CSV table of C-alpha atoms and ligand atoms in Angstrom, one decimal:
chain,number,residue,atom,x,y,z
A,864,UNK,CA,9.7,18.3,23.4
A,865,UNK,CA,7.6,16.3,21.1
A,866,UNK,CA,6.2,18.2,18.1
A,867,UNK,CA,2.7,17.2,19.0
A,868,UNK,CA,2.9,19.2,22.2
A,869,UNK,CA,3.6,22.4,20.3
A,870,UNK,CA,-0.1,23.5,19.7
A,871,UNK,CA,-0.8,22.4,23.3
A,872,UNK,CA,1.9,24.7,24.6
A,873,UNK,CA,0.0,27.6,23.0
A,874,UNK,CA,-3.1,26.7,24.9
A,875,UNK,CA,-1.2,26.5,28.1
A,876,UNK,CA,0.4,29.9,27.3
A,877,UNK,CA,-3.1,31.5,26.7
A,878,UNK,CA,-4.3,30.1,30.0
A,879,UNK,CA,-1.3,31.4,31.8
A,880,UNK,CA,-1.7,34.9,30.2
A,881,UNK,CA,-5.1,34.9,31.8
A,882,UNK,CA,-3.7,34.2,35.2
A,883,UNK,CA,-4.2,30.4,35.4
A,884,UNK,CA,-1.9,27.5,35.8
A,885,UNK,CA,-1.9,24.7,33.2
A,886,UNK,CA,0.1,21.6,32.5
A,887,UNK,CA,0.2,18.5,30.2
A,888,UNK,CA,-0.9,15.5,32.2
A,889,UNK,CA,-1.7,11.8,32.0
A,890,UNK,CA,-0.8,9.3,29.3
A,891,UNK,CA,0.9,11.7,26.9
A,892,UNK,CA,3.4,12.7,29.5
A,893,UNK,CA,4.1,9.1,30.5
A,894,UNK,CA,4.5,8.0,26.8
A,895,UNK,CA,6.8,10.9,26.0
A,896,UNK,CA,9.1,9.9,28.9
A,897,UNK,CA,9.1,6.4,27.6
A,898,UNK,CA,9.7,7.5,24.0
A,899,UNK,CA,6.4,5.8,23.0
A,900,UNK,CA,4.0,7.1,20.4
A,901,UNK,CA,1.7,9.4,22.2
A,902,UNK,CA,-2.1,9.3,22.0
A,903,UNK,CA,-4.4,12.1,23.1
A,904,UNK,CA,-2.8,15.1,24.8
A,905,UNK,CA,-4.6,16.1,27.9
A,906,UNK,CA,-4.2,19.4,29.7
A,907,UNK,CA,-5.1,20.1,33.4
A,908,UNK,CA,-5.7,23.7,34.5
A,909,UNK,CA,-6.7,25.8,37.5
A,910,UNK,CA,-9.2,27.6,35.2
A,911,UNK,CA,-12.9,26.6,35.6
A,912,UNK,CA,-14.8,25.3,32.6
A,913,UNK,CA,-16.5,28.7,32.2
A,914,UNK,CA,-13.1,30.5,32.3
A,915,UNK,CA,-11.8,28.0,29.7
A,916,UNK,CA,-14.8,28.6,27.4
A,917,UNK,CA,-14.4,32.4,27.8
A,918,UNK,CA,-10.7,32.3,26.8
A,919,UNK,CA,-10.9,30.2,23.6
A,920,UNK,CA,-13.0,31.0,20.6
A,921,UNK,CA,-13.8,27.4,19.7
A,922,UNK,CA,-14.7,24.9,22.4
A,923,UNK,CA,-16.9,21.9,22.9
A,924,UNK,CA,-18.6,21.2,26.2
A,925,UNK,CA,-18.2,17.5,26.7
A,926,UNK,CA,-18.7,17.5,30.4
A,927,UNK,CA,-18.3,20.8,32.1
A,928,UNK,CA,-19.8,19.4,35.3
A,929,UNK,CA,-16.7,17.1,35.4
A,930,UNK,CA,-14.5,20.0,34.4
A,931,UNK,CA,-13.8,18.9,30.9
A,932,UNK,CA,-13.9,21.2,27.9
A,933,UNK,CA,-12.4,20.4,24.5
A,934,UNK,CA,-10.5,23.3,22.9
A,935,UNK,CA,-10.4,23.1,19.2
A,936,UNK,CA,-7.3,24.6,17.6
A,937,UNK,CA,-7.7,23.5,14.0
A,938,UNK,CA,-9.8,21.1,11.9
A,939,UNK,CA,-7.6,18.2,12.8
A,940,UNK,CA,-6.6,19.1,16.3
A,941,UNK,CA,-8.3,19.5,19.6
A,942,UNK,CA,-7.3,19.1,23.2
A,943,UNK,CA,-9.1,18.0,26.3
A,944,UNK,CA,-8.7,20.7,29.0
A,945,UNK,CA,-9.8,19.7,32.4
A,946,UNK,CA,-10.0,21.7,35.6
A,947,UNK,CA,-7.9,20.5,38.5
A,948,UNK,CA,-10.3,18.2,40.5
A,949,UNK,CA,-10.7,15.4,42.9
A,950,UNK,CA,-13.0,12.5,42.1
A,951,UNK,CA,-16.1,10.8,43.6
A,952,UNK,CA,-17.1,7.4,42.5
A,953,UNK,CA,-17.0,6.3,38.9
A,954,UNK,CA,-20.0,4.4,37.4
A,955,UNK,CA,-19.8,5.4,33.7
A,956,UNK,CA,-17.0,5.0,31.2
A,957,UNK,CA,-15.1,8.2,31.7
A,958,UNK,CA,-16.3,10.4,34.4
A,959,UNK,CA,-16.7,10.2,38.1
A,960,UNK,CA,-20.2,10.8,39.4
A,961,UNK,CA,-19.3,13.9,41.3
A,962,UNK,CA,-16.1,15.9,41.3
A,963,UNK,CA,-14.8,18.7,43.4
A,964,UNK,CA,-12.7,21.4,41.7
A,965,UNK,CA,-9.5,22.0,43.6
A,966,UNK,CA,-6.9,24.7,43.5
A,967,UNK,CA,-3.6,22.9,43.1
A,968,UNK,CA,-2.0,20.7,40.5
A,969,UNK,CA,-0.7,18.4,43.2
A,970,UNK,CA,-4.2,17.6,44.5
A,971,UNK,CA,-5.2,16.8,40.9
A,972,UNK,CA,-2.3,14.5,40.4
A,973,UNK,CA,-3.0,12.8,43.7
A,974,UNK,CA,-6.4,11.5,42.4
A,975,UNK,CA,-4.8,9.8,39.4
A,976,UNK,CA,-4.5,6.0,39.4
A,977,UNK,CA,-0.8,5.2,39.0
A,978,UNK,CA,2.4,7.1,39.6
A,979,UNK,CA,3.4,6.9,35.9
A,980,UNK,CA,0.0,8.6,35.1
A,981,UNK,CA,0.4,11.3,37.7
A,982,UNK,CA,3.2,13.3,36.2
A,983,UNK,CA,2.7,16.8,34.8
A,984,UNK,CA,4.8,18.7,32.3
A,985,UNK,CA,4.8,22.4,31.8
A,986,UNK,CA,4.8,24.2,28.5
A,987,UNK,CA,8.6,24.2,28.4
A,988,UNK,CA,8.9,20.5,29.0
A,989,UNK,CA,9.8,20.8,32.7
A,990,UNK,CA,8.6,17.7,34.6
A,991,UNK,CA,6.6,18.0,37.9
A,992,UNK,CA,6.5,14.6,39.5
A,993,UNK,CA,5.4,14.6,43.2
A,994,UNK,CA,4.8,10.9,43.3
A,995,UNK,CA,8.0,9.8,41.7
A,996,UNK,CA,6.4,8.4,38.6
A,997,UNK,CA,9.5,8.9,36.5
A,998,UNK,CA,11.6,6.5,38.6
A,999,UNK,CA,8.7,4.0,38.5
A,1000,UNK,CA,8.7,4.3,34.7
A,1001,UNK,CA,12.5,3.7,34.7
A,1002,UNK,CA,12.0,0.6,36.8
A,1003,UNK,CA,9.0,-0.4,34.7
A,1004,UNK,CA,6.7,-0.5,37.7
A,1005,UNK,CA,3.0,0.1,38.1
A,1006,UNK,CA,2.2,1.5,41.5
A,1007,UNK,CA,-0.9,3.3,42.8
A,1008,UNK,CA,-0.7,6.9,43.9
A,1009,UNK,CA,-1.2,6.4,47.7
A,1010,UNK,CA,-2.4,3.2,49.4
A,1011,UNK,CA,-3.5,0.7,46.8
A,1012,UNK,CA,-6.4,-0.7,48.9
A,1013,UNK,CA,-7.9,2.8,49.4
A,1014,UNK,CA,-7.5,3.7,45.7
A,1015,UNK,CA,-9.2,0.4,44.7
A,1016,UNK,CA,-12.1,1.1,47.1
A,1017,UNK,CA,-12.7,4.4,45.4
A,1018,UNK,CA,-12.7,2.9,41.9
A,1019,UNK,CA,-12.3,-0.8,41.5
A,1020,UNK,CA,-11.7,-0.5,37.7
A,1021,UNK,CA,-8.1,0.6,38.6
A,1022,UNK,CA,-7.3,-3.0,39.4
A,1023,UNK,CA,-8.1,-4.0,35.8
A,1024,UNK,CA,-6.3,-0.9,34.5
A,1025,UNK,CA,-3.2,-2.0,36.3
A,1026,UNK,CA,-3.3,-5.3,34.4
A,1027,UNK,CA,-4.2,-3.5,31.1
A,1028,UNK,CA,-1.2,-1.2,31.5
A,1029,UNK,CA,1.1,-4.1,32.3
A,1030,UNK,CA,0.1,-5.5,28.9
A,1031,UNK,CA,0.4,-2.2,26.9
A,1032,UNK,CA,3.7,-1.1,28.5
A,1033,UNK,CA,5.2,-4.5,29.5
A,1034,UNK,CA,5.5,-3.3,33.1
A,1035,UNK,CA,5.3,-5.2,36.3
A,1036,UNK,CA,2.7,-4.6,39.0
A,1037,UNK,CA,4.5,-3.5,42.2
A,1038,UNK,CA,4.2,-5.9,45.1
A,1039,UNK,CA,1.8,-3.9,47.4
A,1040,UNK,CA,-0.4,-3.0,44.4
A,1041,UNK,CA,-0.4,-6.7,43.4
A,1042,UNK,CA,-1.3,-7.9,46.9
A,1043,UNK,CA,-4.1,-5.3,47.1
A,1044,UNK,CA,-5.5,-6.5,43.8
A,1045,UNK,CA,-5.6,-10.1,45.1
A,1046,UNK,CA,-7.2,-9.1,48.3
A,1047,UNK,CA,-9.8,-6.6,46.9
A,1048,UNK,CA,-10.5,-8.3,43.6
A,1049,UNK,CA,-14.2,-8.9,44.4
A,1050,UNK,CA,-14.7,-5.1,44.3
A,1051,UNK,CA,-14.5,-5.4,40.5
A,1052,UNK,CA,-18.1,-6.8,40.7
A,1053,UNK,CA,-19.3,-3.2,41.3
A,1054,UNK,CA,-17.9,-1.9,38.1
A,1055,UNK,CA,-20.0,-1.5,35.0
A,1056,UNK,CA,-19.4,-4.0,32.2
A,1057,UNK,CA,-18.8,-1.2,29.6
A,1058,UNK,CA,-15.8,0.0,31.5
A,1059,UNK,CA,-14.4,-3.6,32.0
A,1060,UNK,CA,-14.9,-4.3,28.3
A,1061,UNK,CA,-12.9,-1.3,27.3
A,1062,UNK,CA,-10.0,-2.2,29.5
A,1063,UNK,CA,-10.1,-5.9,28.5
A,1064,UNK,CA,-9.8,-5.0,24.8
A,1065,UNK,CA,-6.8,-2.8,25.5
A,1066,UNK,CA,-5.3,-5.6,27.6
A,1067,UNK,CA,-5.7,-8.1,24.7
A,1068,UNK,CA,-4.1,-5.7,22.2
A,1069,UNK,CA,-1.0,-5.0,24.3
A,1070,UNK,CA,2.4,-6.5,23.4
A,1071,UNK,CA,2.7,-7.8,27.0
A,1072,UNK,CA,-0.5,-9.8,26.7
A,1073,UNK,CA,1.2,-13.0,27.8
A,1074,UNK,CA,2.2,-11.7,31.3
A,1075,UNK,CA,-1.0,-9.7,31.6
A,1076,UNK,CA,-3.3,-12.6,31.1
A,1077,UNK,CA,-1.3,-14.7,33.5
A,1078,UNK,CA,-1.5,-11.8,36.0
A,1079,UNK,CA,-5.3,-11.6,35.4
A,1080,UNK,CA,-5.6,-15.3,36.5
A,1081,UNK,CA,-3.1,-15.2,39.4
A,1082,UNK,CA,-4.8,-12.2,40.9
A,1083,UNK,CA,-8.1,-13.9,40.4
A,1084,UNK,CA,-9.5,-10.8,38.7
A,1085,UNK,CA,-10.7,-13.0,35.9
A,1086,UNK,CA,-13.4,-14.5,38.1
A,1087,UNK,CA,-15.2,-11.1,38.1
A,1088,UNK,CA,-15.3,-10.9,34.3
A,1089,UNK,CA,-18.3,-12.3,32.4
A,1090,UNK,CA,-18.0,-16.1,31.7
A,1091,UNK,CA,-14.2,-16.1,32.6
A,1092,UNK,CA,-14.7,-17.7,36.0
A,1093,UNK,CA,-14.2,-21.3,35.0
A,1094,UNK,CA,-11.8,-20.4,32.3
A,1095,UNK,CA,-8.5,-19.8,34.1
A,1096,UNK,CA,-6.7,-22.5,32.2
A,1097,UNK,CA,-8.1,-21.4,28.9
A,1098,UNK,CA,-6.9,-17.9,29.5
A,1099,UNK,CA,-3.4,-19.3,30.1
A,1100,UNK,CA,-3.7,-20.9,26.8
A,1101,UNK,CA,-4.8,-17.6,25.2
A,1102,UNK,CA,-1.7,-16.0,26.8
A,1103,UNK,CA,0.5,-18.1,24.6
A,1104,UNK,CA,-0.9,-16.6,21.4
A,1105,UNK,CA,0.1,-13.4,19.6
A,1106,UNK,CA,-3.3,-11.9,20.3
A,1107,UNK,CA,-2.0,-8.4,19.5
A,1108,UNK,CA,-1.6,-9.3,15.9
A,1109,UNK,CA,-5.4,-9.0,15.5
A,1110,UNK,CA,-6.6,-5.6,14.3
A,1111,UNK,CA,-10.3,-5.6,14.7
A,1112,UNK,CA,-12.6,-6.1,17.7
A,1113,UNK,CA,-14.6,-8.7,15.9
A,1114,UNK,CA,-11.5,-10.8,15.3
A,1115,UNK,CA,-10.5,-10.4,18.9
A,1116,UNK,CA,-13.8,-11.7,20.2
A,1117,UNK,CA,-14.0,-14.5,17.7
A,1118,UNK,CA,-10.6,-15.7,19.0
A,1119,UNK,CA,-11.8,-15.5,22.6
A,1120,UNK,CA,-14.8,-17.6,21.8
A,1121,UNK,CA,-12.7,-20.3,20.2
A,1122,UNK,CA,-9.9,-20.4,22.8
A,1123,UNK,CA,-12.2,-20.3,25.7
A,1124,UNK,CA,-14.3,-23.0,24.1
A,1125,UNK,CA,-17.5,-21.0,24.6
A,1126,UNK,CA,-20.7,-23.0,24.2
A,1127,UNK,CA,-23.3,-20.3,24.0
A,1128,UNK,CA,-21.7,-17.7,21.8
A,1129,UNK,CA,-24.6,-15.3,21.7
A,1130,UNK,CA,-24.9,-15.1,25.5
A,1131,UNK,CA,-21.2,-14.8,25.9
A,1132,UNK,CA,-20.8,-11.9,23.5
A,1133,UNK,CA,-24.0,-10.2,24.9
A,1134,UNK,CA,-22.7,-10.4,28.4
A,1135,UNK,CA,-19.8,-8.2,27.4
A,1136,UNK,CA,-22.3,-5.7,26.0
A,1137,UNK,CA,-20.5,-5.3,22.7
A,1138,UNK,CA,-22.0,-3.1,20.0
A,1139,UNK,CA,-24.4,-5.2,17.8
A,1140,UNK,CA,-22.1,-4.6,14.8
A,1141,UNK,CA,-19.1,-6.2,16.6
A,1142,UNK,CA,-21.1,-9.2,17.8
A,1143,UNK,CA,-22.5,-9.8,14.3
A,1144,UNK,CA,-19.0,-9.6,12.7
A,1145,UNK,CA,-17.5,-11.9,15.4
A,1146,UNK,CA,-20.2,-14.5,14.7
A,1147,UNK,CA,-19.6,-14.1,11.0
A,1148,UNK,CA,-15.9,-14.8,11.6
A,1149,UNK,CA,-16.8,-17.9,13.5
A,1150,UNK,CA,-19.0,-19.1,10.7
A,1151,UNK,CA,-16.3,-18.7,8.1
A,1152,UNK,CA,-13.7,-20.4,10.3
A,1153,UNK,CA,-16.0,-23.3,10.8
A,1154,UNK,CA,-16.5,-23.7,7.0
A,1155,UNK,CA,-12.8,-23.3,6.2
A,1156,UNK,CA,-12.0,-26.0,8.8
A,1157,UNK,CA,-14.3,-28.4,6.8
A,1158,UNK,CA,-13.6,-27.4,3.3
A,1159,UNK,CA,-10.4,-25.3,3.2
A,1160,UNK,CA,-10.2,-21.9,1.4
A,1161,UNK,CA,-12.5,-22.9,-1.5
A,1162,UNK,CA,-13.7,-20.3,-3.9
A,1163,UNK,CA,-17.3,-20.5,-2.7
A,1164,UNK,CA,-16.4,-19.5,0.9
A,1165,UNK,CA,-14.2,-16.6,-0.3
A,1166,UNK,CA,-16.9,-15.4,-2.7
A,1167,UNK,CA,-19.7,-15.6,-0.1
A,1168,UNK,CA,-17.7,-14.0,2.7
A,1169,UNK,CA,-16.0,-11.3,0.6
A,1170,UNK,CA,-12.3,-10.4,0.7
A,1171,UNK,CA,-12.3,-8.4,4.0
A,1172,UNK,CA,-14.3,-11.0,5.9
A,1173,UNK,CA,-12.1,-13.8,4.6
A,1174,UNK,CA,-8.9,-12.1,5.5
A,1175,UNK,CA,-10.2,-11.3,9.0
A,1176,UNK,CA,-11.2,-15.0,9.6
A,1177,UNK,CA,-7.8,-16.0,8.2
A,1178,UNK,CA,-6.1,-13.7,10.6
A,1179,UNK,CA,-7.8,-15.3,13.6
A,1180,UNK,CA,-6.8,-18.7,12.3
A,1181,UNK,CA,-3.2,-17.6,11.9
A,1182,UNK,CA,-3.1,-16.3,15.5
A,1183,UNK,CA,-4.4,-19.7,16.6
A,1184,UNK,CA,-1.6,-21.4,14.6
A,1185,UNK,CA,-4.1,-23.2,12.4
A,1186,UNK,CA,-3.0,-21.4,9.2
A,1187,UNK,CA,0.1,-20.0,7.8
A,1188,UNK,CA,0.2,-16.2,7.8
A,1189,UNK,CA,1.3,-16.2,4.1
A,1190,UNK,CA,-2.0,-17.9,3.1
A,1191,UNK,CA,-3.5,-14.4,3.0
A,1192,UNK,CA,-1.7,-13.8,-0.3
A,1193,UNK,CA,-3.4,-16.9,-1.8
A,1194,UNK,CA,-6.8,-15.7,-0.5
A,1195,UNK,CA,-6.2,-12.4,-2.2
A,1196,UNK,CA,-5.4,-14.2,-5.4
A,1197,UNK,CA,-8.4,-16.5,-5.3
A,1198,UNK,CA,-10.6,-13.5,-4.7
A,1199,UNK,CA,-9.2,-11.4,-7.5
A,1200,UNK,CA,-9.5,-14.3,-9.9
A,1201,UNK,CA,-13.2,-14.8,-9.2
A,1202,UNK,CA,-15.3,-14.1,-12.4
A,1203,UNK,CA,-17.8,-12.2,-10.3
A,1204,UNK,CA,-17.7,-10.7,-6.8
A,1205,UNK,CA,-21.4,-10.2,-6.3
A,1206,UNK,CA,-24.7,-10.6,-8.0
A,1207,UNK,CA,-24.4,-7.1,-9.3
A,1208,UNK,CA,-21.6,-8.2,-11.5
A,1209,UNK,CA,-23.7,-10.6,-13.5
A,1210,UNK,CA,-24.4,-9.0,-16.9
A,1211,UNK,CA,-28.0,-10.3,-17.1
A,1212,UNK,CA,-30.4,-8.5,-14.7
A,1213,UNK,CA,-33.9,-9.4,-13.5
A,1214,UNK,CA,-35.6,-7.8,-16.5
A,1215,UNK,CA,-33.5,-9.9,-18.9
A,1216,UNK,CA,-34.4,-13.0,-17.1
A,1217,UNK,CA,-38.2,-12.2,-17.2
A,1218,UNK,CA,-37.8,-11.6,-20.9
A,1219,UNK,CA,-35.9,-14.8,-21.6
A,1220,UNK,CA,-38.3,-16.9,-19.5
A,1221,UNK,CA,-41.5,-15.2,-20.7
A,1222,UNK,CA,-42.7,-15.5,-17.1
A,1223,UNK,CA,-43.5,-13.2,-14.3
A,1224,UNK,CA,-41.1,-12.4,-11.5
A,1225,UNK,CA,-41.2,-15.0,-8.7
A,1226,UNK,CA,-39.3,-17.2,-6.4
A,1227,UNK,CA,-37.6,-18.8,-9.3
A,1228,UNK,CA,-35.5,-15.8,-10.0
A,1229,UNK,CA,-33.7,-16.0,-6.6
A,1230,UNK,CA,-33.2,-19.8,-7.1
A,1231,UNK,CA,-31.8,-19.2,-10.6
A,1232,UNK,CA,-29.4,-16.6,-9.3
A,1233,UNK,CA,-28.2,-18.8,-6.6
A,1234,UNK,CA,-27.4,-21.6,-9.1
A,1235,UNK,CA,-26.0,-19.1,-11.6
A,1236,UNK,CA,-23.6,-17.6,-9.1
A,1237,UNK,CA,-22.1,-21.0,-8.4
A,1238,UNK,CA,-22.0,-21.9,-12.2
A,1239,UNK,CA,-20.1,-18.7,-12.8
A,1240,UNK,CA,-17.7,-19.2,-9.9
A,1241,UNK,CA,-16.9,-22.7,-11.0
A,1242,UNK,CA,-16.6,-21.5,-14.6
A,1243,UNK,CA,-19.4,-23.7,-15.9
A,1244,UNK,CA,-20.5,-20.7,-17.9
A,1245,UNK,CA,-19.1,-17.2,-18.8
A,1246,UNK,CA,-20.3,-13.8,-17.7
A,1247,UNK,CA,-21.3,-12.6,-21.1
A,1248,UNK,CA,-24.8,-12.3,-22.6
A,1249,UNK,CA,-24.9,-15.1,-25.1
A,1250,UNK,CA,-23.4,-17.8,-22.9
A,1251,UNK,CA,-25.6,-16.7,-20.0
A,1252,UNK,CA,-28.8,-16.8,-22.1
A,1253,UNK,CA,-28.0,-20.4,-23.1
A,1254,UNK,CA,-27.3,-21.4,-19.5
A,1255,UNK,CA,-30.6,-19.7,-18.4
A,1256,UNK,CA,-32.6,-21.6,-21.0
A,1257,UNK,CA,-31.1,-24.9,-19.9
A,1258,UNK,CA,-31.8,-24.1,-16.3
A,1259,UNK,CA,-35.5,-23.1,-17.1
A,1260,UNK,CA,-36.0,-26.4,-18.8
A,1261,UNK,CA,-34.8,-28.4,-15.8
A,1262,UNK,CA,-36.8,-26.1,-13.5
A,1263,UNK,CA,-40.0,-26.8,-15.5
A,1264,UNK,CA,-39.4,-30.5,-15.2
A,1265,UNK,CA,-39.0,-30.3,-11.5
A,1266,UNK,CA,-41.8,-28.0,-10.5
B,1530,ATP,P1,-4.1,5.5,27.0
B,1530,ATP,O1,-2.8,5.9,26.3
B,1530,ATP,O2,-4.4,4.1,26.9
B,1530,ATP,O3,-5.2,6.4,26.7
B,1530,ATP,P2,-4.0,7.0,29.5
B,1530,ATP,O4,-3.0,7.0,30.6
B,1530,ATP,O5,-4.2,8.3,28.7
B,1530,ATP,O6,-3.7,5.8,28.5
B,1530,ATP,P3,-6.8,7.2,30.0
B,1530,ATP,O7,-7.8,6.1,30.4
B,1530,ATP,O8,-7.0,7.9,28.7
B,1530,ATP,O9,-5.4,6.6,30.1
B,1530,ATP,O10,-6.9,8.3,31.2
B,1530,ATP,C1,-6.1,9.5,31.1
B,1530,ATP,C2,-5.6,9.8,32.5
B,1530,ATP,O11,-6.6,10.0,33.5
B,1530,ATP,C3,-4.7,8.7,33.1
B,1530,ATP,O12,-3.4,8.8,32.7
B,1530,ATP,C4,-4.9,8.9,34.6
B,1530,ATP,O13,-4.0,10.0,35.0
B,1530,ATP,C5,-6.3,9.4,34.7
B,1530,ATP,N1,-7.3,8.3,35.0
B,1530,ATP,C6,-8.0,7.7,34.0
B,1530,ATP,N2,-8.9,6.8,34.6
B,1530,ATP,C7,-8.6,6.9,35.9
B,1530,ATP,C8,-9.2,6.2,37.0
B,1530,ATP,N3,-10.1,5.2,36.9
B,1530,ATP,N4,-8.7,6.5,38.2
B,1530,ATP,C9,-7.8,7.5,38.4
B,1530,ATP,N5,-7.2,8.1,37.4
B,1530,ATP,C10,-7.6,7.8,36.1
B,1531,MG,MG1,-5.7,8.5,27.1
């Protein structure tokens, strides 16, 4: 068994000592069976949230009403422990609106979305797999637990999750599940945008994004995503790009805006309800890309955007095939060679300027700094006091003539 399960086994042992059942469940079991890197380790148990809290010294209540308690085992490690349950409808990101705690593991596995996600593993690594998830994993198939149509009526997000997993795992969607998605796709309208956004981002980051985006369009699911309705062909173009090479959300959304040829960027990004920070950074990327398209990677752009922003914009352009990947080395070099990296690096400060000019602070200081930045970057003067003083005196003369 994977090393990461070791601590988890101790939690399971403690629960068993107290007369409860407990198993590893969900994504970590699936990923272990596939020899993939595992993410969070989840544990399902017959113990109620109160019983879990009574057994472990350090717990965090993240949703006892949904049956979920986090058990903290060390500073770095904690595990989500969830009481066996069945679900009501989901409207928020993670939890169904109402749940019923149930007695058996099998009932809990039955409420899970796909057979590959409905496998349990006991503390010794023994697999319990009532819905034959293991053989579906072997055949690389995504299949709902039970009748697809019924499962999609309970929670329509599962349709999008199927496509997301097909991207992450490079799996196929089994025929009945596929047909049900095509038929029931309009149910996706009922799902909150936050849940859709989360799945969409995971979809775009997957290695199997090519097939997944094609699947998104052939099932027609895309027509129930914000501003994607008329963009089927654009999405197929997007499918051809190595989208998974992008690391940040803001790069991802900037790419989407470009490939989908979005007119109203603000409305588009807002309709996906992205955090303000992501929206702003995506727009910043778009601005830099626009400038680079006109002027190339000139010093001024790299200085104004900073290294991180420049590299992110470059990464988007590389995915688009507009730039060579290796250009990033050059961007690094240009940045490192800049005489200053921000106003703070200029050795004359505001006080010095007031003294040299013999004038009070005013708008002129900002204007001077703007010109001075460019003069320094283009090496028209040097960042040391004597040279700067001379440059400032010249500038003031011209300023006096003009104003
Ligand atoms: P990832 O590695 O991307 O986190 P995961 O399988 O862990 O994949 P999660 O979204 O974290 O996916 O969900 C954990 C588990 O909870 C799933 O494996 C599945 O068993 C169950 N699950 C999550 N969302 C749903 C849902 N909407 N309907 C039914 N079961 C769900
Ligand atoms: Mg998970």
